[in-house]
Short mmCIF file of C-alpha atoms and ligand atoms in Angstrom, two decimals:
data_model
loop_
_atom_site.label_atom_id
_atom_site.label_comp_id
_atom_site.label_asym_id
_atom_site.label_seq_id
_atom_site.Cartn_x
_atom_site.Cartn_y
_atom_site.Cartn_z
CA UNK A 1 199.59 107.80 80.18
CA UNK A 2 203.23 107.49 81.11
CA UNK A 3 205.12 104.25 81.26
CA UNK A 4 203.23 102.30 78.61
CA UNK A 5 206.64 101.20 77.31
CA UNK A 6 207.57 99.69 80.65
CA UNK A 7 206.24 96.39 81.85
CA UNK A 8 203.80 96.29 84.73
CA UNK A 9 206.45 94.73 86.94
CA UNK A 10 208.92 97.57 86.25
CA UNK A 11 206.39 99.97 87.62
CA UNK A 12 205.93 98.18 90.89
CA UNK A 13 207.63 99.87 93.80
CA UNK A 14 209.78 97.93 96.23
CA UNK A 15 207.52 98.70 99.15
CA UNK A 16 204.97 95.97 98.73
CA UNK A 17 206.68 93.30 100.76
CA UNK A 18 205.38 89.84 101.20
CA UNK A 19 206.34 88.71 104.67
CA UNK A 20 205.76 85.92 107.17
CA UNK A 21 202.93 86.11 109.67
CA UNK A 22 203.81 87.82 112.92
CA UNK A 23 203.58 84.44 114.66
CA UNK A 24 206.20 83.04 112.34
CA UNK A 25 208.57 85.92 113.10
CA UNK A 26 208.46 85.27 116.83
CA UNK A 27 211.82 84.81 118.59
CA UNK A 28 211.90 83.85 122.18
CA UNK A 29 212.83 86.72 124.52
CA UNK A 30 211.84 89.59 122.21
CA UNK A 31 209.70 92.28 123.86
CA UNK A 32 207.10 94.46 122.16
CA UNK A 33 206.71 96.88 125.06
CA UNK A 34 209.24 98.43 127.33
CA UNK A 35 207.35 98.56 130.62
CA UNK A 36 209.78 98.63 133.50
CA UNK A 37 208.85 95.36 135.15
CA UNK A 38 211.73 95.66 137.50
CA UNK A 39 211.94 99.37 138.32
CA UNK A 40 213.65 100.97 141.29
CA UNK A 41 215.71 98.13 142.52
CA UNK A 42 213.45 95.19 142.19
CA UNK A 43 209.98 96.56 143.04
CA UNK A 44 207.54 95.35 140.37
CA UNK A 45 205.13 97.98 139.10
CA UNK A 46 202.40 95.45 138.41
CA UNK A 47 201.09 93.56 141.41
CA UNK A 48 201.74 89.85 141.27
CA UNK A 49 198.04 88.87 141.07
CA UNK A 50 197.48 91.00 137.97
CA UNK A 51 200.38 89.48 136.08
CA UNK A 52 199.87 86.72 133.61
CA UNK A 53 202.43 84.05 133.01
CA UNK A 54 203.35 82.78 129.57
CA UNK A 55 200.58 83.16 126.96
CA UNK A 56 200.43 80.24 124.63
CA UNK A 57 201.20 81.18 121.04
CA UNK A 58 201.81 84.87 121.76
CA UNK A 59 204.38 86.13 119.23
CA UNK A 60 207.51 87.59 120.75
CA UNK A 61 208.68 90.48 118.60
CA UNK A 62 210.24 93.88 119.20
CA UNK A 63 208.28 97.13 119.20
CA UNK A 64 209.53 98.38 115.79
CA UNK A 65 208.75 94.97 114.30
CA UNK A 66 205.19 95.17 115.61
CA UNK A 67 204.69 98.70 114.31
CA UNK A 68 206.15 97.96 110.88
CA UNK A 69 204.28 94.70 110.53
CA UNK A 70 200.86 96.20 111.21
CA UNK A 71 201.50 99.39 109.28
CA UNK A 72 202.54 97.35 106.24
CA UNK A 73 199.52 95.09 106.61
CA UNK A 74 197.28 98.16 106.68
CA UNK A 75 198.74 99.17 103.32
CA UNK A 76 197.75 95.91 101.68
CA UNK A 77 194.23 97.21 101.64
CA UNK A 78 193.20 99.50 98.80
CA UNK A 79 191.03 102.48 99.64
CA UNK A 80 189.78 105.72 98.13
CA UNK A 81 192.73 107.35 99.93
CA UNK A 82 195.28 105.18 98.09
CA UNK A 83 193.79 104.33 94.72
CA UNK A 84 191.16 105.20 92.12
CA UNK A 85 188.27 103.09 93.35
CA UNK A 86 185.48 103.00 90.74
CA UNK A 87 183.28 100.54 92.63
CA UNK A 88 179.88 101.19 91.07
CA UNK A 89 176.88 101.82 93.33
CA UNK A 90 179.26 102.20 96.30
CA UNK A 91 180.29 105.82 95.62
CA UNK A 92 183.86 105.49 96.88
CA UNK A 93 184.52 109.21 96.85
CA UNK A 94 187.41 110.91 98.60
CA UNK A 95 186.86 111.36 102.34
CA UNK A 96 188.05 114.91 103.06
CA UNK A 97 190.61 115.41 105.84
CA UNK A 98 188.48 118.29 107.20
CA UNK A 99 185.79 115.72 108.09
CA UNK A 100 188.33 113.75 110.11
CA UNK A 101 189.60 116.85 111.91
CA UNK A 102 186.02 117.74 112.93
CA UNK A 103 185.23 114.20 114.06
CA UNK A 104 188.33 114.27 116.27
CA UNK A 105 187.37 117.45 118.15
CA UNK A 106 187.55 116.06 121.71
CA UNK A 107 184.07 117.33 122.63
CA UNK A 108 182.65 115.16 119.81
CA UNK A 109 185.10 112.26 119.84
CA UNK A 110 184.94 111.65 123.61
CA UNK A 111 181.26 112.27 124.18
CA UNK A 112 179.56 109.40 126.01
CA UNK A 113 176.22 108.42 124.44
CA UNK A 114 174.53 108.63 127.85
CA UNK A 115 175.66 112.19 128.53
CA UNK A 116 172.65 114.19 129.79
CA UNK A 117 171.07 116.41 127.14
CA UNK A 118 172.10 119.57 128.95
CA UNK A 119 175.76 118.61 128.67
CA UNK A 120 175.58 117.51 125.02
CA UNK A 121 173.89 120.52 123.46
CA UNK A 122 176.50 120.94 120.72
CA UNK A 123 176.11 117.34 119.57
CA UNK A 124 172.30 117.56 119.64
CA UNK A 125 172.36 120.81 117.70
CA UNK A 126 174.68 119.25 115.09
CA UNK A 127 172.34 116.25 114.67
CA UNK A 128 169.27 118.49 114.54
CA UNK A 129 170.89 120.64 111.85
CA UNK A 130 172.09 117.63 109.87
CA UNK A 131 168.51 116.30 109.86
CA UNK A 132 167.32 119.66 108.54
CA UNK A 133 170.01 119.77 105.83
CA UNK A 134 169.21 116.24 104.65
CA UNK A 135 165.49 117.12 104.59
CA UNK A 136 166.27 120.21 102.53
CA UNK A 137 168.51 118.49 99.98
CA UNK A 138 166.02 115.62 99.48
CA UNK A 139 162.75 117.56 99.65
CA UNK A 140 161.47 115.39 102.50
CA UNK A 141 159.62 116.68 105.59
CA UNK A 142 161.40 114.89 108.46
CA UNK A 143 164.57 112.86 108.99
CA UNK A 144 165.83 110.36 111.57
CA UNK A 145 169.57 109.68 111.73
CA UNK A 146 169.26 106.44 113.68
CA UNK A 147 169.74 103.60 111.11
CA UNK A 148 173.28 102.23 110.98
CA UNK A 149 173.60 101.83 107.20
CA UNK A 150 171.68 101.85 103.93
CA UNK A 151 170.15 98.41 104.32
CA UNK A 152 168.97 99.22 107.84
CA UNK A 153 167.52 102.46 106.52
CA UNK A 154 165.54 100.39 104.00
CA UNK A 155 164.30 98.11 106.77
CA UNK A 156 163.33 101.16 108.85
CA UNK A 157 161.45 102.62 105.87
CA UNK A 158 159.60 99.38 105.17
CA UNK A 159 158.67 99.04 108.85
CA UNK A 160 157.18 102.54 108.72
CA UNK A 161 155.22 101.64 105.59
CA UNK A 162 153.90 98.52 107.30
CA UNK A 163 152.92 100.53 110.41
CA UNK A 164 151.16 103.09 108.19
CA UNK A 165 149.03 100.43 106.47
CA UNK A 166 148.29 98.58 109.72
CA UNK A 167 147.08 101.81 111.24
CA UNK A 168 144.50 101.97 108.47
CA UNK A 169 143.44 98.38 109.05
CA UNK A 170 144.95 97.56 105.69
CA UNK A 171 146.49 94.15 105.09
CA UNK A 172 148.37 94.76 101.85
CA UNK A 173 150.97 92.06 101.36
CA UNK A 174 152.97 92.91 98.24
CA UNK A 175 155.91 95.17 97.43
CA UNK A 176 156.80 95.87 93.79
CA UNK A 177 160.54 95.93 93.09
CA UNK A 178 162.26 96.37 89.71
CA UNK A 179 164.50 93.53 88.50
CA UNK A 180 167.56 95.80 88.56
CA UNK A 181 167.25 96.54 92.30
CA UNK A 182 170.04 96.09 94.82
CA UNK A 183 169.62 92.77 96.67
CA UNK A 184 168.96 94.55 99.94
CA UNK A 185 165.62 95.88 98.60
CA UNK A 186 163.79 92.54 98.35
CA UNK A 187 165.53 91.44 101.56
CA UNK A 188 164.23 94.47 103.48
CA UNK A 189 160.70 93.96 102.13
CA UNK A 190 160.78 90.24 102.96
CA UNK A 191 162.04 90.93 106.50
CA UNK A 192 158.87 92.97 107.02
CA UNK A 193 156.78 90.01 105.93
CA UNK A 194 156.02 91.27 102.42
CA UNK A 195 155.90 89.26 99.23
CA UNK A 196 158.04 90.68 96.49
CA UNK A 197 156.65 91.07 92.99
CA UNK A 198 159.28 91.79 90.36
CA UNK A 199 158.86 94.57 87.81
CA UNK A 200 160.70 94.37 84.49
CA UNK A 201 162.31 97.52 83.12
CA UNK A 202 162.11 98.47 79.43
CA UNK A 203 165.01 98.08 76.99
CA UNK A 204 166.66 101.14 78.55
CA UNK A 205 166.39 99.58 81.99
CA UNK A 206 163.74 102.11 82.99
CA UNK A 207 160.49 101.30 84.82
CA UNK A 208 157.50 102.54 82.81
CA UNK A 209 154.30 103.82 84.38
CA UNK A 210 152.41 101.40 82.11
CA UNK A 211 154.23 98.43 83.66
CA UNK A 212 153.38 99.68 87.15
CA UNK A 213 149.75 100.20 86.11
CA UNK A 214 149.60 96.53 85.03
CA UNK A 215 151.06 95.31 88.33
CA UNK A 216 149.29 97.63 90.76
CA UNK A 217 146.23 96.81 92.85
CA UNK A 218 144.84 97.00 96.37
CA UNK A 219 147.29 94.24 97.38
CA UNK A 220 150.32 96.51 96.82
CA UNK A 221 151.73 98.15 99.95
CA UNK A 222 154.60 99.91 98.24
CA UNK A 223 156.92 100.23 95.29
CA UNK A 224 160.66 100.23 96.06
CA UNK A 225 162.57 102.00 93.34
CA UNK A 226 166.16 103.21 92.96
CA UNK A 227 166.66 106.49 91.15
CA UNK A 228 168.87 106.74 89.21
CA UNK A 229 168.58 102.99 88.89
CA UNK A 230 171.44 100.54 89.22
CA UNK A 231 172.17 100.87 85.48
CA UNK A 232 173.01 104.51 86.16
CA UNK A 233 169.90 105.61 84.23
CA UNK A 234 167.46 108.22 85.51
CA UNK A 235 163.92 106.88 85.97
CA UNK A 236 162.23 109.37 83.66
CA UNK A 237 158.71 108.24 84.48
CA UNK A 238 159.19 108.40 88.24
CA UNK A 239 156.52 111.09 88.78
CA UNK A 240 153.86 109.14 86.80
CA UNK A 241 154.97 105.90 88.45
CA UNK A 242 154.48 107.47 91.90
CA UNK A 243 151.07 108.76 90.86
CA UNK A 244 149.96 105.26 89.85
CA UNK A 245 151.14 103.82 93.19
CA UNK A 246 149.53 106.58 95.26
CA UNK A 247 146.32 106.29 93.25
CA UNK A 248 146.02 102.67 94.42
CA UNK A 249 146.72 103.57 98.06
CA UNK A 250 150.35 102.40 98.05
CA UNK A 251 153.49 104.25 99.09
CA UNK A 252 156.76 104.88 97.25
CA UNK A 253 160.11 103.88 98.80
CA UNK A 254 163.04 105.45 97.00
CA UNK A 255 166.42 103.77 97.53
CA UNK A 256 168.62 106.83 97.99
CA UNK A 257 171.98 105.07 97.66
CA UNK A 258 172.49 106.75 94.29
CA UNK A 259 171.87 110.23 95.65
CA UNK A 260 175.30 111.28 94.39
CA UNK A 261 173.61 111.77 91.03
CA UNK A 262 170.92 114.06 92.44
CA UNK A 263 172.15 116.19 95.34
CA UNK A 264 171.75 119.88 94.73
CA UNK A 265 170.09 119.18 91.38
CA UNK A 266 166.86 117.19 91.95
CA UNK A 267 164.82 116.22 95.02
CA UNK A 268 163.19 112.80 95.52
CA UNK A 269 160.47 114.60 97.52
CA UNK A 270 159.46 116.27 94.25
CA UNK A 271 159.39 112.91 92.45
CA UNK A 272 156.68 111.48 94.68
CA UNK A 273 158.86 109.52 97.11
CA UNK A 274 157.27 109.02 100.55
CA UNK A 275 160.38 107.64 102.21
CA UNK A 276 164.04 107.17 101.34
CA UNK A 277 167.33 106.30 102.98
CA UNK A 278 170.53 108.30 102.66
CA UNK A 279 173.86 106.54 102.61
CA UNK A 280 176.05 109.07 104.40
CA UNK A 281 179.00 106.74 103.72
CA UNK A 282 178.42 107.02 99.98
CA UNK A 283 177.01 110.43 99.10
CA UNK A 284 178.23 112.42 102.08
CA UNK A 285 181.86 111.28 102.16
CA UNK A 286 182.07 109.33 105.41
CA UNK A 287 184.50 106.40 105.14
CA UNK A 288 183.21 102.93 104.33
CA UNK A 289 184.30 99.55 103.11
CA UNK A 290 186.36 98.59 106.14
CA UNK A 291 187.14 102.25 106.78
CA UNK A 292 184.35 102.89 109.21
CA UNK A 293 180.75 102.19 110.08
CA UNK A 294 178.07 103.51 107.78
CA UNK A 295 175.06 105.66 108.54
CA UNK A 296 171.70 105.30 106.80
CA UNK A 297 169.35 108.11 107.90
CA UNK A 298 165.78 107.95 106.65
CA UNK A 299 163.74 110.86 105.32
CA UNK A 300 159.95 110.82 105.11
CA UNK A 301 157.08 112.89 103.83
CA UNK A 302 154.49 114.13 106.29
CA UNK A 303 152.32 110.95 105.87
CA UNK A 304 155.00 108.84 107.55
CA UNK A 305 156.44 111.34 110.04
CA UNK A 306 154.49 109.85 112.98
CA UNK A 307 156.15 106.49 112.44
CA UNK A 308 159.81 107.61 112.55
CA UNK A 309 162.03 105.83 115.08
CA UNK A 310 162.04 107.15 118.65
CA UNK A 311 163.59 109.03 120.28
CA UNK A 312 163.50 112.24 118.24
CA UNK A 313 165.49 115.41 118.85
CA UNK A 314 163.13 118.25 119.63
CA UNK A 315 163.88 121.92 119.89
CA UNK A 316 162.78 123.47 123.15
CA UNK A 317 163.41 127.23 123.01
CA UNK A 318 167.16 127.54 122.56
CA UNK A 319 167.79 123.99 123.84
CA UNK A 320 167.68 120.58 122.15
CA UNK A 321 166.37 117.44 123.86
CA UNK A 322 165.72 113.78 123.16
CA UNK A 323 162.02 112.92 123.37
CA UNK A 324 159.90 109.91 122.59
CA UNK A 325 158.00 112.40 120.50
CA UNK A 326 155.97 110.08 118.27
CA UNK A 327 153.43 107.76 119.92
CA UNK A 328 152.97 105.77 116.69
CA UNK A 329 156.73 105.36 116.25
CA UNK A 330 158.08 102.00 115.08
CA UNK A 331 160.44 102.33 118.07
CA UNK A 332 164.19 102.10 118.15
CA UNK A 333 166.20 100.52 115.33
CA UNK A 334 169.67 101.20 116.71
CA UNK A 335 171.23 101.63 120.14
CA UNK A 336 171.81 105.18 121.36
CA UNK A 337 171.72 107.82 118.61
CA UNK A 338 173.24 106.11 115.58
CA UNK A 339 176.83 106.38 114.35
CA UNK A 340 177.50 109.86 115.66
CA UNK A 341 181.05 110.14 114.30
CA UNK A 342 179.61 109.78 110.79
CA UNK A 343 177.12 112.57 111.44
CA UNK A 344 179.98 114.93 112.28
CA UNK A 345 181.75 113.99 109.05
CA UNK A 346 178.65 114.33 106.86
CA UNK A 347 177.77 117.64 108.54
CA UNK A 348 181.28 118.94 107.89
CA UNK A 349 181.11 117.84 104.26
CA UNK A 350 177.78 119.56 103.61
CA UNK A 351 178.87 122.75 105.40
CA UNK A 352 182.19 122.81 103.55
CA UNK A 353 180.55 122.47 100.13
CA UNK A 354 177.35 124.45 100.67
CA UNK A 355 174.37 124.14 98.32
CA UNK A 356 176.34 125.23 95.24
CA UNK A 357 179.20 122.90 96.10
CA UNK A 358 176.85 119.92 96.41
CA UNK A 359 175.38 120.71 93.00
CA UNK A 360 178.85 121.04 91.48
CA UNK A 361 179.89 117.71 93.02
CA UNK A 362 176.87 116.01 91.45
CA UNK A 363 177.55 117.58 88.06
CA UNK A 364 181.20 116.54 88.17
CA UNK A 365 180.24 112.99 89.19
CA UNK A 366 177.86 112.74 86.21
CA UNK A 367 180.40 114.33 83.86
CA UNK A 368 183.16 111.94 84.98
CA UNK A 369 180.91 108.89 84.46
CA UNK A 370 179.92 110.08 81.01
CA UNK A 371 183.55 110.76 80.10
CA UNK A 372 184.48 107.16 80.95
CA UNK A 373 181.39 105.89 79.13
CA UNK A 374 182.29 107.85 75.99
CA UNK A 375 185.95 106.79 76.08
CA UNK A 376 185.27 103.10 76.74
CA UNK A 377 182.06 102.35 74.84
CA UNK A 378 183.90 101.23 71.69
CA UNK A 379 186.38 98.96 73.42
CA UNK A 380 183.83 97.47 75.80
CA UNK A 381 180.14 96.92 75.18
CA UNK A 382 177.84 99.49 76.77
CA UNK A 383 174.86 97.89 78.56
CA UNK A 384 172.48 100.79 77.87
CA UNK A 385 173.08 103.25 75.04
CA UNK A 386 172.98 106.97 75.67
CA UNK A 387 173.79 109.31 78.52
CA UNK A 388 174.22 107.91 82.00
CA UNK A 389 174.05 109.55 85.40
CA UNK A 390 176.78 108.97 88.02
CA UNK A 391 177.84 105.52 86.81
CA UNK A 392 178.00 103.54 83.59
CA UNK A 393 177.66 99.82 83.04
CA UNK A 394 179.92 98.07 80.51
CA UNK A 395 180.05 94.37 79.70
CA UNK A 396 182.60 91.83 78.47
CA UNK A 397 180.62 91.06 75.29
CA UNK A 398 183.23 92.51 72.87
CA UNK A 399 185.91 90.31 74.50
CA UNK A 400 183.94 87.11 73.96
CA UNK A 401 186.17 85.75 71.12
CA UNK A 402 189.22 86.09 73.38
CA UNK A 403 187.78 84.04 76.24
CA UNK A 404 188.48 86.90 78.64
CA UNK A 405 185.62 87.62 81.00
CA UNK A 406 184.59 90.40 83.34
CA UNK A 407 186.25 88.71 86.32
CA UNK A 408 189.57 88.54 84.42
CA UNK A 409 189.41 92.23 83.53
CA UNK A 410 188.75 93.09 87.17
CA UNK A 411 191.73 91.01 88.33
CA UNK A 412 194.07 92.54 85.72
CA UNK A 413 193.06 96.07 86.78
CA UNK A 414 194.64 95.36 90.18
CA UNK A 415 198.00 94.88 88.43
CA UNK A 416 197.54 98.30 86.82
CA UNK A 417 197.13 99.83 90.29
CA UNK A 418 193.36 100.35 90.16
CA UNK A 419 190.69 98.94 92.35
CA UNK A 420 188.19 96.98 90.25
CA UNK A 421 184.70 98.23 89.37
CA UNK A 422 181.65 96.40 90.71
CA UNK A 423 181.27 93.23 88.67
CA UNK A 424 178.29 91.03 87.74
CA UNK A 425 175.85 93.59 89.16
CA UNK A 426 173.18 94.61 88.33
CA UNK A 427 172.06 91.03 87.72
CA UNK A 428 169.97 92.09 84.71
CA UNK A 429 173.19 92.67 82.73
CA UNK A 430 175.34 89.66 81.78
CA UNK A 431 179.02 90.19 82.61
CA UNK A 432 178.46 93.70 84.01
CA UNK A 433 181.33 96.03 84.87
CA UNK A 434 179.73 98.88 86.78
CA UNK A 435 181.96 101.93 86.90
CA UNK A 436 181.39 104.89 89.21
CA UNK A 437 184.28 107.34 89.16
CA UNK A 438 182.68 109.94 91.51
CA UNK A 439 183.50 113.64 91.35
CA UNK A 440 186.80 113.16 93.20
CA UNK A 441 188.86 112.13 90.18
CA UNK A 442 190.95 114.32 87.92
CA UNK A 443 190.99 114.05 84.14
CA UNK A 444 194.52 112.60 84.38
CA UNK A 445 193.34 109.75 86.63
CA UNK A 446 190.38 109.01 84.36
CA UNK A 447 192.73 108.93 81.34
CA UNK A 448 195.06 106.52 83.15
CA UNK A 449 192.11 104.27 83.91
CA UNK A 450 190.99 104.36 80.26
CA UNK A 451 194.54 103.50 79.18
CA UNK A 452 194.58 100.52 81.55
CA UNK A 453 191.19 99.29 80.34
CA UNK A 454 192.35 99.62 76.71
CA UNK A 455 195.62 97.85 77.48
CA UNK A 456 193.67 94.96 78.99
CA UNK A 457 191.39 94.70 75.93
CA UNK A 458 194.52 94.63 73.71
CA UNK A 459 196.20 92.07 75.90
CA UNK A 460 193.03 89.95 75.77
CA UNK A 461 193.59 89.56 72.02
CA UNK A 462 197.37 89.22 72.08
CA UNK A 463 198.13 87.32 75.27
CA UNK A 464 195.00 86.15 77.10
CA UNK A 465 196.98 83.75 79.31
CA UNK A 466 198.66 86.71 81.03
CA UNK A 467 195.22 87.98 82.03
CA UNK A 468 194.04 84.57 83.19
CA UNK A 469 197.06 84.56 85.55
CA UNK A 470 196.28 88.03 86.96
CA UNK A 471 196.72 89.53 89.42
CA UNK A 472 200.46 88.93 89.58
CA UNK A 473 201.64 92.09 91.35
CA UNK A 474 199.50 91.83 94.47
CA UNK A 475 200.61 90.11 97.72
CA UNK A 476 198.44 87.12 96.81
CA UNK A 477 197.47 86.05 93.32
CA UNK A 478 194.16 84.76 91.92
CA UNK A 479 192.19 83.29 94.79
CA UNK A 480 189.72 80.47 94.65
CA UNK A 481 186.91 82.83 95.60
CA UNK A 482 184.27 80.19 96.28
CA UNK A 483 186.61 78.32 98.60
CA UNK A 484 187.82 81.52 100.27
CA UNK A 485 184.20 82.43 101.05
CA UNK A 486 183.11 78.95 102.14
CA UNK A 487 186.22 77.88 104.06
CA UNK A 488 187.80 81.07 105.31
CA UNK A 489 191.00 80.43 107.27
CA UNK A 490 190.92 83.14 109.88
CA UNK A 491 193.05 81.69 112.67
CA UNK A 492 196.72 80.80 112.76
CA UNK A 493 197.63 77.56 114.49
CA UNK A 494 201.12 76.46 115.33
CA UNK A 495 200.39 72.75 115.06
CA UNK A 496 200.81 70.91 111.78
CA UNK A 497 197.49 70.07 110.14
CA UNK A 498 195.99 66.90 111.56
CA UNK A 499 195.61 63.88 109.29
CA UNK A 500 191.83 64.36 109.34
CA UNK A 501 192.21 67.98 108.27
CA UNK A 502 193.12 67.64 104.60
CA UNK A 503 192.00 71.21 103.90
CA UNK A 504 195.08 72.14 105.90
CA UNK A 505 193.52 75.04 107.73
CA UNK A 506 196.32 74.68 110.24
CA UNK A 507 198.40 77.15 108.25
C1 PLP B 601 174.91 100.36 98.90
C2 PLP B 601 173.51 100.20 98.48
C3 PLP B 601 172.52 99.78 99.38
C4 PLP B 601 172.82 99.31 100.79
O1 PLP B 601 173.53 100.23 101.58
P1 PLP B 601 174.51 99.69 102.77
O2 PLP B 601 174.92 100.93 103.46
O3 PLP B 601 175.62 98.98 102.08
O4 PLP B 601 173.70 98.79 103.64
C5 PLP B 601 171.22 99.72 98.93
N1 PLP B 601 170.90 100.03 97.66
C6 PLP B 601 171.83 100.43 96.75
C7 PLP B 601 171.41 100.77 95.35
C8 PLP B 601 173.17 100.51 97.13
O5 PLP B 601 174.10 100.88 96.25
#
């Protein structure tokens, strides 16, 4: 890594300007737009009744000031387009420009959701094909694109499972969920009225068929399992686990958020999954994390196909149409057809890579994660020994004598120009740092990240106070996170804080 001899501050560019709020820059008489209010000798272009007088508190700034202010603000946000972003479980891979070009094709970008089928054939064909491609890559029999994100896909899946059991007059009340699961899993099950029974993993974080056998019974509606799990470990016993669940009349929900470790290599349909959600905004490179809405299509095996959300796209000769094709459907879960712009992006991504490309992406993602694991497992403590899949989980245990904790490491990484990994998740690992590099990163970037992580571990021993003070090179320093979450100050007010407002949220 270059520049180890220079201090962090030397490496900061001059472009990250702290600046007053736009309200504070206001100067009376400045104009942000140049509409001719007094064109052609006094005739106003806007009729009197449509004109508003003074707007209280409206900042008065010039057009270039407005543009620069908002463009600079937009750059205060880190993204996969600006920075290595190893946020575990979130798969912050690069969002290819080709996806954006396709999503901006006017016929797609300007299509009204209520356009008659006959005038939207291209869009319907794209959605129909995307469903087929997702079914193929996952080994499932049918797909609906409707859910808006992963968590809504989970809810959709659990509603289908509930409808399936109800149809059989079955009143099963329990869903088994491993302790390492993402918090949305128990939430989705609970929203469907299920009781959650927790399953413990073994010392490798893996769910054993024997543990499922002990927990299973006629009260169990389903098992929700993430594969690879949130420790980045492949659930080796998944096929036996599914057999145990099916043998007792239950169904298997597979949380597909970690599909970036499987695509092109292994199919959940072959592992015994009856239903899963895809996170197009993780695996299939559509922007997320403030960069755009998600999309959480669901895929099902034949047993659940009747319960998929309506309407469905059906092929009718050489035409495609929307139909309420499934009488047992759980109904709609999302207005219109889902987040169509994301479908165009995911479709473009899959077409651009092809089957071999998807497999290569998965292999590179797994290789990158294992490279970081191998390089960092001495300096930091590795939560689970051995090979990982697309992400690895480290902890702050080796730093214990220095008093530096996971949160401090994450904050210091910002000063090194990296977004922080996911921290304190999964909950089954104390002080977790969950690192998911994705396939997008070059060896040089991974080496720079390793160098930064090593520098922080060194600094923890030599100068821990510097880390406690981090971040120091960002527009704002260490925030009181509890207070920021509980008392967010989202509105600017000109007035001085009132005497009964000691929190001072007037600024
Ligand atoms: C991200 C994620 C989810 C939820 O997906 P959203 O699109 O954020 O709602 C569920 N499970 C796992 C394991 C995840 O990583």
